[in-house]
């Protein structure tokens, strides 16, 4: 059901309004951050349009043949394409039949039989996930259809924002904005799913408004092992035992970065390693972000790493807010260098040397 998309009341109300007044456009562009429910909403909308036994106008039953087929991805009139391959692009053969392209067989191309009315649905729904991944060629090939879509077709594109697709595509679409969800809604949903209060509270804070992310982490806790190991390093950096060296920390950090490996989508080992290090630094950034919040707001600050509240409070007590803010800026800079091809080992060592040298002794000067 559309209402099951968490934290998107405005988007859902707009969709249900259009649905119940039978005023759906030819093309929707769902915009917003990653993992907030855009693809989920597209699927639920397709179900609501085509449900055989809708409980109310604009809703779906989740149980009929049509709803079940759409959920399973087997409905002949509801199709999705998403970026694939090392370059994460959407390619023309995913849309239009092209003979001899091994990875995209012509008989699977999404728009192969666009000229035909639906087999069993009220409306054929074509979902293009991450439409920003279309190159100009692909976008132009789709544009021809969006200019004059068959009246039985509904296109739903998802993208970070309207500026992420060609202006000619954006101007032919009705944009619906999705937002980060309030953590309390995510927390409640996780509790309903059966998670403990602590765990739900932590995952809601840690996913920072991205419902999909929270649910993925709830189902696959192993994805957090890199984060946990990285926070152990963060704790070491900010507890500053005298024997610790930047070289040693950089080595450890690189090893931990290997745990952020869900990275077949990047090209080449070097790029993938730099991406992993950037992700590890993101975790370090969240740690420092919490420290800044504690140092400036105090114990009532709302933290991202709620499961490490005690360690964070101890670490925050060691620094002045200005020193922590400087560390955050250093982190942002280093992350940028590393993403832009800098030598990761040298950049990391430089960063860690500076972080270890951050002035502390807040109490002494307070
Ligand atoms: Zn149904």
Coordinates of C-alpha atoms and ligand atoms in Angstrom, one line a residue:
X1 CA 0.0 0.0 0.0
X2 CA 1.2 3.5 -0.7
X3 CA 0.6 4.4 2.9
X4 CA 3.3 1.9 3.9
X5 CA 6.0 4.1 2.4
X6 CA 7.3 5.7 5.6
X7 CA 7.7 9.4 6.2
X8 CA 6.5 10.6 2.8
X9 CA 3.0 12.0 3.5
X10 CA 3.2 14.8 0.9
X11 CA 4.4 12.6 -1.9
X12 CA 1.9 9.9 -1.1
X13 CA -1.0 12.3 -0.8
X14 CA -0.2 13.8 -4.2
X15 CA -0.1 10.3 -5.8
X16 CA -3.3 9.1 -4.2
X17 CA -5.0 12.4 -5.1
X18 CA -4.0 11.9 -8.8
X19 CA -5.0 8.3 -8.7
X20 CA -8.5 8.8 -7.1
X21 CA -9.2 11.7 -9.6
X22 CA -7.9 9.6 -12.4
X23 CA -5.4 12.3 -13.2
X24 CA -2.2 10.4 -13.6
X25 CA 0.4 12.1 -15.9
X26 CA 2.3 10.2 -18.6
X27 CA 5.5 10.6 -16.7
X28 CA 6.4 11.0 -13.0
X29 CA 9.9 12.0 -11.8
X30 CA 10.3 10.9 -8.2
X31 CA 13.2 12.9 -6.7
X32 CA 15.0 12.8 -3.4
X33 CA 17.9 11.2 -1.5
X34 CA 18.9 7.6 -1.9
X35 CA 17.0 4.9 0.1
X36 CA 14.0 7.0 1.1
X37 CA 11.4 5.0 -0.7
X38 CA 11.1 6.3 -4.3
X39 CA 11.3 2.8 -5.9
X40 CA 9.1 1.4 -3.3
X41 CA 6.5 4.1 -3.9
X42 CA 6.7 3.4 -7.7
X43 CA 5.9 -0.2 -7.1
X44 CA 3.1 0.6 -4.7
X45 CA 1.6 3.0 -7.2
X46 CA 1.7 0.4 -9.9
X47 CA -0.1 -1.9 -7.6
X48 CA -2.7 0.7 -6.7
X49 CA -3.4 1.4 -10.4
X50 CA -3.8 -2.2 -11.3
X51 CA -5.2 -3.9 -8.2
X52 CA -8.1 -6.3 -9.1
X53 CA -9.9 -5.9 -5.8
X54 CA -9.0 -2.4 -4.4
X55 CA -10.3 -2.0 -0.8
X56 CA -10.9 1.7 -1.6
X57 CA -10.3 3.9 -4.7
X58 CA -6.6 4.6 -4.9
X59 CA -5.5 1.7 -2.6
X60 CA -4.3 -1.8 -3.3
X61 CA -5.2 -5.1 -1.6
X62 CA -1.7 -6.6 -1.5
X63 CA -3.3 -10.0 -2.1
X64 CA -4.8 -10.3 -5.6
X65 CA -3.1 -11.9 -8.5
X66 CA -2.0 -8.5 -9.9
X67 CA -0.6 -7.1 -6.5
X68 CA 1.3 -10.3 -5.9
X69 CA 2.8 -10.4 -9.5
X70 CA 3.9 -6.8 -9.2
X71 CA 5.5 -7.5 -5.8
X72 CA 7.3 -10.5 -7.3
X73 CA 8.5 -8.5 -10.3
X74 CA 6.7 -10.9 -12.7
X75 CA 3.8 -8.8 -13.9
X76 CA 4.0 -8.6 -17.7
X77 CA 2.8 -5.0 -17.7
X78 CA 5.0 -3.6 -14.9
X79 CA 8.7 -3.4 -15.7
X80 CA 11.7 -1.9 -14.1
X81 CA 15.2 -1.0 -15.3
X82 CA 18.1 -0.1 -13.1
X83 CA 21.7 0.8 -13.7
X84 CA 24.0 -2.3 -14.1
X85 CA 27.6 -3.2 -14.8
X86 CA 30.9 -1.7 -13.5
X87 CA 30.0 1.7 -14.8
X88 CA 26.5 1.8 -13.2
X89 CA 24.9 3.2 -16.4
X90 CA 21.5 2.7 -18.0
X91 CA 22.1 1.6 -21.5
X92 CA 20.0 1.8 -24.7
X93 CA 19.6 -2.0 -25.0
X94 CA 17.9 -2.1 -21.6
X95 CA 15.1 0.0 -23.2
X96 CA 15.1 -0.9 -26.9
X97 CA 15.8 -4.3 -28.4
X98 CA 19.3 -4.5 -29.9
X99 CA 20.5 -7.8 -31.4
X100 CA 23.7 -9.3 -30.3
X101 CA 24.1 -7.5 -26.9
X102 CA 24.8 -10.5 -24.6
X103 CA 24.1 -8.9 -21.3
X104 CA 20.8 -7.3 -22.5
X105 CA 18.9 -9.8 -24.6
X106 CA 16.5 -8.1 -27.1
X107 CA 13.5 -10.1 -25.8
X108 CA 14.0 -8.5 -22.4
X109 CA 14.3 -4.9 -23.4
X110 CA 11.8 -2.9 -21.4
X111 CA 10.1 -1.1 -24.3
X112 CA 10.2 -4.0 -26.8
X113 CA 6.4 -4.1 -27.2
X114 CA 5.5 -0.6 -26.2
X115 CA 3.0 -0.3 -29.1
X116 CA 0.7 -3.0 -27.5
X117 CA -2.0 -2.2 -25.0
X118 CA -1.7 -3.9 -21.6
X119 CA -2.1 -7.7 -21.4
X120 CA -4.1 -7.6 -18.2
X121 CA -3.4 -4.4 -16.4
X122 CA -5.3 -1.1 -16.5
X123 CA -2.1 0.7 -17.3
X124 CA 1.4 -0.4 -18.2
X125 CA 3.9 1.0 -15.8
X126 CA 7.6 1.4 -16.8
X127 CA 9.9 2.3 -13.9
X128 CA 13.4 3.7 -14.6
X129 CA 15.4 3.6 -11.4
X130 CA 18.3 6.1 -11.0
X131 CA 17.4 7.8 -14.3
X132 CA 20.5 10.1 -13.8
X133 CA 22.5 7.1 -14.9
X134 CA 21.3 7.4 -18.4
X135 CA 23.9 8.8 -20.8
X136 CA 22.7 11.4 -23.3
X137 CA 22.1 8.7 -26.0
X138 CA 19.9 6.7 -23.7
X139 CA 18.0 9.7 -22.4
X140 CA 17.3 10.9 -25.9
X141 CA 16.0 7.5 -27.0
X142 CA 13.6 7.6 -24.1
X143 CA 12.7 11.2 -24.6
X144 CA 11.0 10.3 -27.9
X145 CA 8.6 8.2 -26.0
X146 CA 8.0 10.6 -23.2
X147 CA 7.1 13.3 -25.7
X148 CA 4.1 11.3 -26.8
X149 CA 3.6 8.3 -24.5
X150 CA 0.8 5.8 -25.4
X151 CA -2.2 6.7 -23.2
X152 CA -2.1 3.3 -21.5
X153 CA 1.6 3.8 -20.4
X154 CA 2.8 5.4 -17.2
X155 CA 6.6 6.1 -16.8
X156 CA 8.1 6.6 -13.4
X157 CA 11.7 7.8 -13.2
X158 CA 13.6 8.2 -10.0
X159 CA 16.6 10.6 -9.6
X160 CA 18.3 12.6 -6.8
X161 CA 16.7 15.8 -8.2
X162 CA 15.2 17.3 -11.3
X163 CA 18.6 18.7 -12.2
X164 CA 20.0 15.2 -12.4
X165 CA 18.2 14.4 -15.7
X166 CA 18.2 16.2 -19.0
X167 CA 16.0 19.3 -18.8
X168 CA 14.0 18.0 -21.8
X169 CA 13.1 15.0 -19.7
X170 CA 12.4 16.9 -16.5
X171 CA 10.1 19.3 -18.4
X172 CA 8.0 16.4 -19.6
X173 CA 7.7 14.9 -16.2
X174 CA 5.6 15.7 -13.1
X175 CA 8.1 15.9 -10.3
X176 CA 7.2 14.5 -6.8
X177 CA 9.7 15.2 -4.0
X178 CA 10.7 12.6 -1.5
X179 CA 12.5 13.6 1.7
X180 CA 14.5 12.2 4.5
X181 CA 12.0 10.6 7.0
X182 CA 11.9 11.8 10.6
X183 CA 13.9 9.2 12.7
X184 CA 11.0 8.6 15.1
X185 CA 8.9 7.2 12.2
X186 CA 11.8 4.9 11.2
X187 CA 12.2 3.9 14.8
X188 CA 8.5 3.0 15.2
X189 CA 8.6 1.0 12.0
X190 CA 11.6 -1.0 13.2
X191 CA 9.9 -1.6 16.5
X192 CA 6.9 -3.0 14.7
X193 CA 9.2 -5.2 12.7
X194 CA 10.3 -6.7 16.1
X195 CA 13.6 -5.0 16.8
X196 CA 14.5 -4.1 20.4
X197 CA 14.0 -0.5 21.5
X198 CA 17.8 0.1 21.7
X199 CA 18.5 -1.4 18.3
X200 CA 15.6 0.4 16.6
X201 CA 16.7 3.7 18.2
X202 CA 20.2 3.2 17.0
X203 CA 19.4 2.2 13.4
X204 CA 16.9 5.0 13.0
X205 CA 19.5 7.5 14.1
X206 CA 22.3 5.9 12.1
X207 CA 20.4 5.7 8.8
X208 CA 19.7 9.5 9.0
X209 CA 16.2 9.5 7.5
X210 CA 16.8 6.8 4.9
X211 CA 14.2 4.2 5.6
X212 CA 15.5 1.7 3.1
X213 CA 18.9 1.9 4.6
X214 CA 17.6 1.3 8.1
X215 CA 15.6 -1.8 7.0
X216 CA 18.6 -3.2 5.0
X217 CA 20.8 -2.8 8.1
X218 CA 18.2 -4.4 10.3
X219 CA 18.1 -7.4 7.9
X220 CA 21.8 -7.6 7.3
X221 CA 23.7 -6.6 10.5
X222 CA 26.9 -7.8 8.9
X223 CA 26.9 -4.7 6.8
X224 CA 27.7 -2.8 10.0
X225 CA 30.9 -4.7 10.8
X226 CA 33.0 -2.2 8.9
X227 CA 31.3 0.6 10.8
X228 CA 31.9 -1.1 14.1
X229 CA 35.6 -1.7 13.4
X230 CA 36.0 1.9 12.1
X231 CA 34.4 3.3 15.3
X232 CA 37.0 1.3 17.3
X233 CA 39.7 3.2 15.4
X234 CA 37.8 6.5 15.9
X235 CA 37.8 5.7 19.6
X236 CA 41.6 5.1 19.6
X237 CA 42.2 8.3 17.7
X238 CA 40.3 10.5 20.2
X239 CA 41.5 8.7 23.3
X240 CA 45.1 9.4 22.2
X241 CA 47.2 6.9 24.0
X242 CA 50.8 8.2 23.7
X243 CA 52.2 5.2 21.9
X244 CA 49.9 5.4 19.0
X245 CA 51.3 6.4 15.6
X246 CA 49.6 7.8 12.5
X247 CA 51.4 5.2 10.4
X248 CA 49.9 2.3 12.4
X249 CA 46.5 3.9 12.5
X250 CA 46.6 4.4 8.7
X251 CA 47.5 0.8 8.2
X252 CA 44.6 -0.4 10.4
X253 CA 42.2 2.0 8.8
X254 CA 43.1 0.6 5.4
X255 CA 42.4 -2.9 6.6
X256 CA 39.1 -1.9 8.0
X257 CA 38.1 -0.1 4.8
X258 CA 38.3 -3.5 3.1
X259 CA 35.2 -4.4 5.1
X260 CA 33.2 -1.7 3.2
X261 CA 33.5 -3.9 0.2
X262 CA 30.0 -3.9 -1.3
X263 CA 31.7 -2.4 -4.3
X264 CA 31.6 -4.4 -7.4
X265 CA 30.0 -1.4 -9.0
X266 CA 33.3 0.5 -9.1
X267 CA 35.9 0.1 -11.8
X268 CA 39.2 -1.3 -10.9
X269 CA 40.9 -2.2 -7.7
X270 CA 42.4 1.2 -7.0
X271 CA 39.2 3.1 -7.4
X272 CA 37.3 0.6 -5.3
X273 CA 39.9 0.9 -2.5
X274 CA 39.7 4.6 -2.5
X275 CA 35.9 4.4 -2.4
X276 CA 36.2 2.0 0.6
X277 CA 38.5 4.4 2.4
X278 CA 36.1 7.3 1.7
X279 CA 33.3 5.3 3.3
X280 CA 35.5 4.5 6.3
X281 CA 36.2 8.2 6.6
X282 CA 32.4 8.9 6.4
X283 CA 32.0 6.8 9.6
X284 CA 34.8 8.7 11.2
X285 CA 33.0 11.9 10.2
X286 CA 29.9 10.8 11.9
X287 CA 31.9 10.1 15.1
X288 CA 33.4 13.6 15.0
X289 CA 30.0 15.0 14.2
X290 CA 28.7 13.5 17.4
X291 CA 31.7 14.8 19.3
X292 CA 31.0 18.4 18.0
X293 CA 27.3 18.0 19.0
X294 CA 28.3 16.9 22.5
X295 CA 30.9 19.6 22.9
X296 CA 28.7 22.4 21.8
X297 CA 25.2 21.3 22.9
X298 CA 26.0 19.1 25.8
X299 CA 24.6 15.7 26.9
X300 CA 21.1 16.4 25.4
X301 CA 22.6 16.5 21.9
X302 CA 20.9 14.0 19.6
X303 CA 23.6 11.6 18.4
X304 CA 24.0 9.5 15.3
X305 CA 26.0 6.8 17.1
X306 CA 23.6 6.3 20.0
X307 CA 25.1 2.8 20.7
X308 CA 28.4 4.5 21.6
X309 CA 27.0 7.3 23.7
X310 CA 29.3 6.6 26.7
X311 CA 32.5 6.4 24.7
X312 CA 31.5 9.6 22.8
X313 CA 30.8 11.5 26.1
X314 CA 34.3 10.5 27.4
X315 CA 36.0 11.5 24.2
X316 CA 34.0 14.8 23.9
X317 CA 35.3 15.8 27.3
X318 CA 38.9 15.8 26.0
X319 CA 38.5 18.5 23.4
X320 CA 37.5 22.1 22.9
X321 CA 34.6 22.6 20.4
X322 CA 36.9 24.6 18.0
X323 CA 39.5 21.8 18.0
X324 CA 36.8 19.3 17.0
X325 CA 35.4 21.5 14.3
X326 CA 38.9 21.9 12.9
X327 CA 39.2 18.0 12.8
X328 CA 35.9 17.8 10.9
X329 CA 37.2 20.3 8.3
X330 CA 40.5 18.2 8.0
X331 CA 38.4 15.1 7.5
X332 CA 36.3 16.7 4.7
X333 CA 39.4 17.9 2.9
X334 CA 41.1 14.5 3.1
X335 CA 38.1 12.7 1.9
X336 CA 37.9 15.0 -1.1
X337 CA 41.7 14.5 -1.9
X338 CA 41.3 10.7 -1.7
X339 CA 38.3 10.7 -4.0
X340 CA 40.2 12.9 -6.5
X341 CA 42.9 10.4 -6.9
X342 CA 45.4 11.5 -4.3
X343 CA 47.7 8.8 -2.9
X344 CA 45.5 7.3 -0.2
X345 CA 48.2 6.1 2.1
X346 CA 49.9 9.5 2.3
X347 CA 46.7 11.4 2.6
X348 CA 45.5 9.1 5.4
X349 CA 48.8 9.5 7.3
X350 CA 48.7 13.2 7.0
X351 CA 45.1 13.3 8.2
X352 CA 45.8 11.0 11.1
X353 CA 48.9 13.0 12.2
X354 CA 46.8 16.1 12.2
X355 CA 43.9 14.5 14.1
X356 CA 46.3 13.1 16.7
X357 CA 47.8 16.5 17.1
X358 CA 44.4 18.2 17.7
X359 CA 44.7 20.3 20.8
X360 CA 42.9 18.8 23.8
X361 CA 42.6 19.4 27.5
X362 CA 39.3 21.2 27.3
X363 CA 38.9 21.3 31.1
X364 CA 42.4 22.8 31.6
X365 CA 41.4 25.8 29.6
X366 CA 37.7 26.1 30.3
Ligands
LIG1 ZN1 -4.7 -6.2 -5.3

